[in-house]
Coordinates of C-alpha atoms and ligand atoms in Angstrom, one line a residue:
M1 CA -9.0 -7.9 3.9
V2 CA -7.0 -6.6 1.4
H3 CA -5.0 -6.0 -1.2
P4 CA -1.4 -6.2 -1.5
G5 CA 0.7 -6.3 -4.2
W6 CA 0.4 -3.2 -5.5
V7 CA 2.3 -1.5 -7.7
C8 CA 3.5 1.7 -5.8
L9 CA 1.5 4.6 -6.8
L10 CA 4.4 6.6 -7.9
Q11 CA 5.5 3.7 -10.1
S12 CA 2.2 3.2 -11.4
L13 CA 1.9 6.8 -12.4
L14 CA 5.3 6.8 -13.8
L15 CA 5.2 3.2 -14.9
L16 CA 6.7 3.4 -18.1
A17 CA 8.3 0.3 -19.2
R18 CA 11.2 -0.4 -17.0
A19 CA 11.2 -4.1 -17.0
R20 CA 12.8 -5.8 -14.3
Q21 CA 14.7 -8.9 -14.8
S22 CA 15.2 -10.5 -11.6
R23 CA 12.2 -12.3 -10.6
G24 CA 13.0 -14.9 -7.9
P25 CA 10.8 -17.9 -7.5
A26 CA 8.0 -17.6 -4.8
G27 CA 9.4 -14.4 -3.1
A28 CA 12.0 -16.3 -1.3
C29 CA 15.3 -14.5 -0.7
P30 CA 17.8 -16.4 -2.7
L31 CA 20.8 -15.0 -0.9
R32 CA 20.0 -15.9 2.6
G33 CA 19.1 -18.8 4.7
K34 CA 16.6 -18.4 7.3
S35 CA 19.3 -17.8 9.8
E36 CA 19.8 -14.5 8.4
L37 CA 16.4 -13.2 8.2
N38 CA 15.3 -9.8 7.5
S39 CA 14.9 -7.2 10.2
F40 CA 12.5 -4.4 10.0
L41 CA 12.5 -4.0 13.7
W42 CA 13.8 -0.7 15.2
T43 CA 14.2 -0.3 19.0
I44 CA 13.5 2.9 20.8
K45 CA 15.7 2.6 23.7
R46 CA 13.9 3.4 26.9
D47 CA 12.6 1.4 29.8
P48 CA 10.5 -0.5 28.9
P49 CA 11.6 -0.3 25.3
S50 CA 9.4 0.5 22.3
Y51 CA 9.6 -0.6 18.8
F52 CA 8.9 0.3 15.2
F53 CA 8.3 -2.5 12.9
G54 CA 7.9 -2.2 9.1
T55 CA 5.1 -4.1 7.7
I56 CA 4.1 -4.9 4.2
H57 CA 0.7 -5.4 2.5
V58 CA 1.1 -8.8 1.1
P59 CA -0.4 -12.0 2.5
Y60 CA 1.3 -12.6 5.8
T61 CA 1.8 -16.2 5.0
R62 CA 4.3 -15.1 2.4
V63 CA 6.6 -13.5 4.8
W64 CA 5.8 -14.7 8.2
D65 CA 8.6 -17.3 8.3
F66 CA 11.2 -14.7 7.4
I67 CA 10.2 -12.4 10.2
P68 CA 12.8 -13.1 13.0
E69 CA 11.7 -14.3 16.4
N70 CA 13.0 -11.0 18.1
S71 CA 10.4 -9.1 16.1
K72 CA 7.7 -11.4 17.0
K73 CA 8.7 -11.3 20.6
A74 CA 8.8 -7.5 20.6
F75 CA 5.2 -7.6 19.3
Q76 CA 4.1 -10.1 21.9
Q77 CA 5.8 -8.3 24.7
S78 CA 4.5 -4.7 23.9
H79 CA 1.6 -3.4 25.9
V80 CA 0.2 -1.2 23.2
V81 CA 0.1 -1.7 19.4
Y82 CA -0.2 1.2 17.0
F83 CA -1.1 1.1 13.5
E84 CA -1.5 3.8 10.8
L85 CA -5.3 3.5 10.9
D86 CA -7.6 1.7 13.4
L87 CA -8.2 -1.2 11.2
T88 CA -10.7 -2.7 13.6
D89 CA -13.0 0.2 13.7
P90 CA -15.9 -0.1 11.4
Y91 CA -15.9 3.7 11.0
T92 CA -12.5 3.5 9.4
I93 CA -14.0 1.4 6.6
S94 CA -17.0 3.6 6.0
A95 CA -15.0 6.7 6.2
L96 CA -12.7 5.3 3.5
T97 CA -15.5 4.3 1.3
S98 CA -17.2 7.7 1.3
C99 CA -14.0 9.5 0.9
Q100 CA -13.5 7.7 -2.3
L101 CA -16.8 8.8 -3.8
L102 CA -17.5 11.5 -6.2
P103 CA -19.8 14.2 -4.9
Q104 CA -23.4 13.2 -4.7
G105 CA -25.1 12.9 -8.0
E106 CA -22.0 12.8 -10.0
N107 CA -20.8 9.8 -12.1
L108 CA -17.6 8.8 -13.7
Q109 CA -19.2 9.0 -17.0
D110 CA -20.0 12.7 -16.5
V111 CA -16.6 13.5 -15.3
L112 CA -14.1 11.5 -17.6
P113 CA -13.1 12.2 -21.1
R114 CA -15.1 10.0 -23.3
D115 CA -12.1 8.1 -24.6
I116 CA -10.9 7.3 -21.0
Y117 CA -14.2 6.3 -19.7
R118 CA -14.7 3.9 -22.6
R119 CA -11.3 2.4 -22.2
L120 CA -11.9 2.0 -18.4
K121 CA -15.1 0.3 -18.9
R122 CA -13.7 -2.1 -21.4
H123 CA -10.9 -2.9 -19.2
L124 CA -13.1 -3.7 -16.3
E125 CA -15.2 -6.0 -18.4
Y126 CA -12.0 -7.7 -19.4
V127 CA -11.1 -8.1 -15.8
K128 CA -14.5 -9.4 -14.8
L129 CA -14.2 -12.0 -17.7
M130 CA -10.8 -13.1 -16.7
M131 CA -11.3 -13.1 -12.9
P132 CA -12.5 -16.8 -12.5
S133 CA -9.3 -17.9 -14.5
W134 CA -7.0 -15.9 -12.4
M135 CA -8.2 -17.4 -9.0
T136 CA -6.4 -20.2 -7.5
P137 CA -7.9 -23.6 -6.6
D138 CA -6.9 -22.6 -3.0
Q139 CA -9.0 -19.4 -3.2
R140 CA -11.9 -21.3 -4.6
G141 CA -11.5 -23.9 -1.8
K142 CA -11.9 -21.2 0.7
G143 CA -15.1 -20.0 -0.9
L144 CA -13.8 -17.0 -2.5
Y145 CA -15.7 -16.5 -5.7
A146 CA -14.8 -14.4 -8.7
D147 CA -17.9 -12.4 -8.8
Y148 CA -17.7 -11.8 -5.1
L149 CA -14.2 -10.6 -5.5
F150 CA -14.8 -8.4 -8.4
N151 CA -17.7 -6.7 -6.7
A152 CA -15.7 -6.4 -3.6
I153 CA -12.9 -4.6 -5.4
A154 CA -14.6 -2.9 -8.3
G155 CA -18.3 -2.7 -7.4
N156 CA -19.6 0.7 -7.6
W157 CA -16.7 1.9 -9.7
E158 CA -18.8 4.4 -11.6
R159 CA -19.3 6.4 -8.4
K160 CA -15.6 6.5 -7.5
R161 CA -13.3 9.4 -8.0
P162 CA -10.9 8.9 -10.8
V163 CA -7.9 8.8 -8.6
W164 CA -9.3 5.9 -6.7
V165 CA -10.4 4.2 -9.9
M166 CA -6.9 4.6 -11.2
L167 CA -5.6 2.9 -8.0
M168 CA -8.2 0.2 -8.2
V169 CA -7.3 -0.7 -11.8
N170 CA -3.7 -1.2 -10.6
S171 CA -4.9 -3.6 -8.1
L172 CA -6.7 -5.6 -10.5
T173 CA -4.0 -7.6 -12.1
E174 CA -3.6 -11.4 -12.2
V175 CA -0.9 -11.5 -9.7
D176 CA -2.6 -9.4 -7.2
I177 CA -5.9 -11.2 -7.5
K178 CA -4.1 -14.4 -6.8
S179 CA -2.9 -13.1 -3.5
R180 CA -6.2 -12.1 -2.2
G181 CA -8.0 -14.1 0.6
V182 CA -5.2 -14.3 3.2
P183 CA -4.9 -11.4 5.5
V184 CA -2.1 -9.1 4.7
L185 CA 0.7 -8.7 7.2
D186 CA -0.7 -5.4 8.8
L187 CA -4.1 -6.8 9.0
Y188 CA -2.9 -10.1 10.6
L189 CA -1.0 -8.1 13.2
A190 CA -4.0 -6.2 14.1
Q191 CA -6.0 -9.3 14.5
E192 CA -3.4 -10.9 16.5
A193 CA -3.2 -7.8 18.7
E194 CA -7.0 -8.0 19.2
R195 CA -6.7 -11.7 20.0
L196 CA -4.0 -11.0 22.5
R197 CA -6.1 -8.4 24.1
K198 CA -3.6 -5.7 23.6
Q199 CA -4.5 -2.2 23.6
T200 CA -4.4 -0.8 20.0
G201 CA -4.5 2.6 18.5
A202 CA -3.9 4.6 15.3
V203 CA -1.8 7.6 14.5
E204 CA -3.7 8.7 11.6
K205 CA -7.2 9.6 10.6
V206 CA -8.8 8.3 7.5
E207 CA -9.2 11.8 6.1
E208 CA -5.5 12.5 6.5
Q209 CA -4.8 9.6 4.2
C210 CA -7.5 10.2 1.8
H211 CA -7.7 13.9 1.3
P212 CA -4.2 14.3 -0.2
L213 CA -5.1 11.8 -2.9
N214 CA -8.2 13.6 -3.7
G215 CA -6.1 16.7 -3.9
L216 CA -4.5 16.0 -7.3
N217 CA -6.1 18.2 -9.9
F218 CA -8.1 17.1 -12.8
S219 CA -5.5 17.1 -15.5
Q220 CA -3.0 15.3 -13.2
V221 CA -5.5 12.6 -12.5
I222 CA -6.6 12.1 -16.1
F223 CA -2.9 11.8 -17.0
A224 CA -2.4 9.1 -14.3
L225 CA -5.5 7.2 -15.2
N226 CA -4.6 7.3 -18.9
Q227 CA -1.1 6.1 -18.1
T228 CA -2.5 3.3 -16.0
L229 CA -5.0 2.2 -18.7
L230 CA -2.2 2.3 -21.4
Q231 CA -0.1 0.1 -19.2
Q232 CA -3.0 -2.4 -18.5
E233 CA -3.9 -2.4 -22.3
S234 CA -0.4 -3.4 -23.3
L235 CA -0.3 -5.9 -20.5
R236 CA -3.4 -7.3 -22.1
A237 CA -1.9 -7.3 -25.5
G238 CA 1.0 -9.2 -24.1
S239 CA 3.6 -6.4 -25.0
F240 CA 4.4 -5.3 -21.6
Q241 CA 5.4 -6.7 -18.3
I242 CA 4.6 -4.9 -15.1
P243 CA 7.9 -3.4 -14.0
Y244 CA 7.5 -4.1 -10.3
T245 CA 5.6 -7.0 -9.1
T246 CA 4.3 -8.2 -5.7
E247 CA 6.9 -11.0 -6.1
D248 CA 9.7 -8.5 -6.3
L249 CA 8.4 -6.7 -3.3
I250 CA 8.1 -9.9 -1.3
K251 CA 11.5 -10.9 -2.1
H252 CA 12.9 -7.6 -1.1
Y253 CA 11.1 -7.7 2.0
N254 CA 12.1 -11.3 2.8
C255 CA 15.7 -10.3 2.0
G256 CA 15.5 -7.3 4.5
D257 CA 16.3 -5.3 1.5
L258 CA 15.0 -1.9 2.4
S259 CA 17.8 0.0 1.0
S260 CA 17.3 -0.9 -2.6
I261 CA 13.8 0.4 -2.4
I262 CA 13.5 3.0 0.1
F263 CA 16.7 4.6 0.9
N264 CA 17.3 5.0 -2.8
H265 CA 15.0 7.8 -3.2
D266 CA 17.3 9.7 -5.5
T267 CA 17.8 7.0 -7.9
S268 CA 14.3 5.7 -7.8
Q269 CA 13.0 9.0 -8.8
V270 CA 11.4 10.2 -11.8
P271 CA 14.1 10.1 -14.4
N272 CA 14.4 6.3 -14.0
F273 CA 10.8 5.8 -14.7
I274 CA 10.4 8.3 -17.3
N275 CA 12.5 7.5 -20.2
A276 CA 13.1 9.4 -23.2
T277 CA 9.9 8.0 -25.0
L278 CA 7.6 10.1 -22.8
P279 CA 6.9 13.5 -24.4
A280 CA 8.2 16.5 -22.5
H281 CA 5.0 17.9 -21.4
E282 CA 3.9 14.6 -20.1
R283 CA 7.2 14.1 -18.3
I284 CA 6.5 17.3 -16.6
T285 CA 3.2 16.2 -15.4
A286 CA 4.6 13.0 -14.2
Q287 CA 7.1 14.8 -12.3
E288 CA 4.7 17.2 -10.7
I289 CA 2.5 14.3 -9.6
D290 CA 5.6 12.6 -8.2
S291 CA 6.7 15.5 -6.1
Y292 CA 3.2 16.2 -5.0
F293 CA 2.8 12.7 -3.6
R294 CA 6.3 12.8 -2.0
Q295 CA 5.3 15.9 -0.3
E296 CA 1.9 15.0 0.8
L297 CA 2.2 11.3 1.4
I298 CA 5.7 11.0 2.5
Y299 CA 7.2 14.1 4.0
K300 CA 4.1 15.8 5.7
R301 CA 2.8 12.5 6.8
N302 CA 6.2 11.4 8.3
E303 CA 6.2 14.6 10.2
R304 CA 2.6 14.3 11.4
M305 CA 3.0 10.7 12.3
G306 CA 6.4 11.3 13.9
R307 CA 4.9 14.0 16.1
R308 CA 2.1 11.7 17.3
V309 CA 4.4 8.9 18.1
K310 CA 6.6 11.3 20.0
D311 CA 3.6 12.6 21.9
L312 CA 2.5 9.0 22.8
L313 CA 5.9 8.0 24.0
E314 CA 6.1 11.2 26.3
E315 CA 2.6 10.8 27.6
Y316 CA 3.0 7.1 28.6
P317 CA 6.6 6.6 29.6
N318 CA 6.3 3.3 31.1
R319 CA 4.3 1.6 28.5
S320 CA 5.9 -0.4 25.9
F321 CA 4.6 0.5 22.2
F322 CA 4.8 -1.5 19.2
F323 CA 4.3 0.8 16.1
A324 CA 3.5 -1.2 12.9
F325 CA 3.9 1.0 9.9
G326 CA 4.4 0.3 6.3
A327 CA 8.0 -0.4 5.1
V328 CA 8.2 -0.8 1.4
P329 CA 6.9 1.1 -1.6
P330 CA 3.4 0.1 -2.0
T331 CA 3.2 1.1 1.5
L332 CA 4.4 4.5 0.7
L333 CA 0.9 4.7 0.2
P334 CA -1.6 5.2 3.0
V335 CA -3.6 2.2 4.1
S336 CA -6.6 3.7 2.5
V337 CA -5.2 3.3 -0.8
S338 CA -4.9 -0.3 -0.9
S339 CA -7.9 -1.2 1.1
M340 CA -10.3 -1.9 -1.6
A341 CA -11.3 -5.5 -1.2
T342 CA -12.9 -7.6 1.3
S343 CA -12.9 -11.3 1.5
R344 CA -15.5 -13.2 3.1
W345 CA -13.7 -14.7 6.0
N346 CA -12.5 -11.3 6.9
P347 CA -14.8 -10.1 9.6
S348 CA -14.0 -6.4 8.9
P349 CA -14.9 -5.7 5.2
G350 CA -12.8 -3.3 3.5
A351 CA -10.0 -3.1 5.8
M352 CA -6.6 -2.4 5.2
D353 CA -3.1 -1.9 4.7
D354 CA -1.0 0.8 5.3
S355 CA 1.9 3.1 5.3
V356 CA 4.8 5.4 5.6
P357 CA 8.2 4.3 4.8
L358 CA 9.5 3.3 8.1
A359 CA 12.9 4.5 7.2
Q360 CA 11.7 8.0 7.3
T361 CA 9.4 7.9 10.2
P362 CA 12.1 7.7 12.9
A363 CA 13.8 10.6 11.3
A364 CA 10.9 12.7 12.1
L365 CA 11.6 11.9 15.7
T366 CA 14.9 13.6 16.0
S367 CA 14.3 15.3 19.2
S368 CA 13.0 12.3 21.0
P369 CA 14.4 8.9 21.7
T370 CA 16.6 8.1 18.9
P371 CA 15.5 4.8 17.4
S372 CA 18.5 2.7 16.8
C373 CA 18.5 0.2 14.1
S374 CA 18.8 -3.1 15.4
H375 CA 19.5 -5.5 12.6
Y376 CA 20.1 -8.9 14.0
Ligands
NAG401 C1 12.1 3.6 -23.0 O1 11.1 2.5 -22.8 C2 11.0 1.8 -24.0 C3 10.0 0.9 -23.7 O2 10.4 -0.1 -22.8 C4 12.3 1.2 -24.4 O3 12.1 0.5 -25.6 C5 13.3 2.3 -24.7 O4 14.5 1.8 -25.0 C6 13.5 3.1 -23.5 N1 14.4 4.3 -23.7 C7 15.3 4.7 -22.9 C8 16.1 5.9 -23.4 O5 15.5 4.1 -21.9
NAG402 C1 -2.8 21.2 -12.2 O1 -1.6 21.3 -11.4 C2 -0.5 21.8 -12.3 C3 0.7 21.8 -11.4 O2 0.4 22.5 -10.2 C4 -0.7 23.0 -13.0 O3 0.4 23.1 -13.9 C5 -2.1 22.7 -13.9 O4 -2.3 23.9 -14.6 C6 -3.2 22.3 -13.0 N1 -4.3 22.0 -14.0 C7 -5.6 22.3 -13.7 C8 -6.5 21.9 -14.5 O5 -5.8 23.0 -12.7
NAG403 C1 -3.4 9.2 -23.3 O1 -2.0 9.2 -23.5 C2 -1.6 9.1 -24.8 C3 -0.1 8.7 -24.8 O2 0.7 9.6 -24.0 C4 -2.0 10.3 -25.5 O3 -1.7 10.2 -26.8 C5 -3.5 10.5 -25.4 O4 -3.8 11.8 -26.0 C6 -3.9 10.5 -24.0 N1 -5.3 10.5 -23.9 C7 -6.0 11.3 -23.1 C8 -7.5 11.4 -23.1 O5 -5.4 12.2 -22.4
NAG404 C1 4.2 4.1 35.7 O1 5.2 4.7 36.4 C2 4.7 5.3 37.5 C3 5.9 6.0 38.2 O2 7.1 5.8 37.7 C4 4.0 4.4 38.4 O3 3.5 5.1 39.4 C5 2.8 3.8 37.6 O4 2.2 2.9 38.4 C6 3.3 3.2 36.4 N1 2.2 2.8 35.4 C7 2.2 1.6 34.9 C8 1.0 1.4 34.0 O5 3.1 0.8 35.1

């Protein structure tokens, strides 16, 4: 199973102290009752209908009650369920693992600047030390042990590519650790689809998610890793609050509040994250990374996935599809990114998460059935 709560990559790169004030209790949507639930269901009008559903990588128990019946029914009634990756295929997991590794014979210590390596090592030692105290009684009750969890997430870190280590470091915070152990929504849906003996499939290949991340160049990766470490270091020192937490994310999801996160591309862009305290050359690097990811992980991916969705719909006109893709920022990231931990009651180690912003996926389908947004 996996991870969740992760700070969106772009944000983690651009982090930079943009503290958020509003932090609702327990991720509940304060503005609405359960009668006005979120809806991340889009219907593709045809006969039988097909659907897009926006998922999220947080423990499904945190959001399940806020998902309206119509979405659950659409899932149950669909013949075929498609995810971004085939989460139930062991190949997916092994391919992900190897894609994250440095070339044979290389080690992080050989690759990273000495200062960064030393800080990384120190930070991971800190995390390992803190892990037992971060875990909840509930997690321990389920047999999840700190050592096990640490190894599941960070074991073998010296062999990982710097970009993956950077992402890993981001997912090793107290809040995120606390949410491990319950399947994230995507995984839960995949398990349900299996249990209900639905046909399942994937629109992406592991390599398609993994390679773009490996495509950042060295100076960009070092910048990102450095920024990530700086953030974690000030977190440790108590002088910094993570600007965007899993709780915020859950709340936005439960509120059906896609717009504040996704549609708001322009305002969520770089200038907001990068404030005047970042030196000019670093701001430029951050911007380059941002646009690289937008291009590779959002636009190109949306197009590719959109094409595949369209092909499927055309090829099987009388099947009802349910496409479950990521809907919110952490899910701007591919499944592969957030899939670093396993938990012992999860039969498929390593598995998943997900994503492309749903808001854009349908847009890539302009020439085919126009998905209409059905907010109930
Ligand atoms: C930039 O971030 C720092 C740290 O949070 C903050 O003190 C400062 O006011 C911010 N500057 C601007 C221009 O937003
Ligand atoms: C990395 O890419 C950026 C932007 O394309 C470029 O300016 C920089 O020179 C590259 N650095 C290296 C080490 O290739
Ligand atoms: C890390 O970032 C800080 C602050 O931006 C900078 O002063 C330092 O030189 C960077 N270190 C490396 C190894 O890039
Ligand atoms: C799909 O529709 C065609 C004709 O419209 C029909 O012959 C075929 O049996 C249908 N297949 C399924 C799986 O319903």
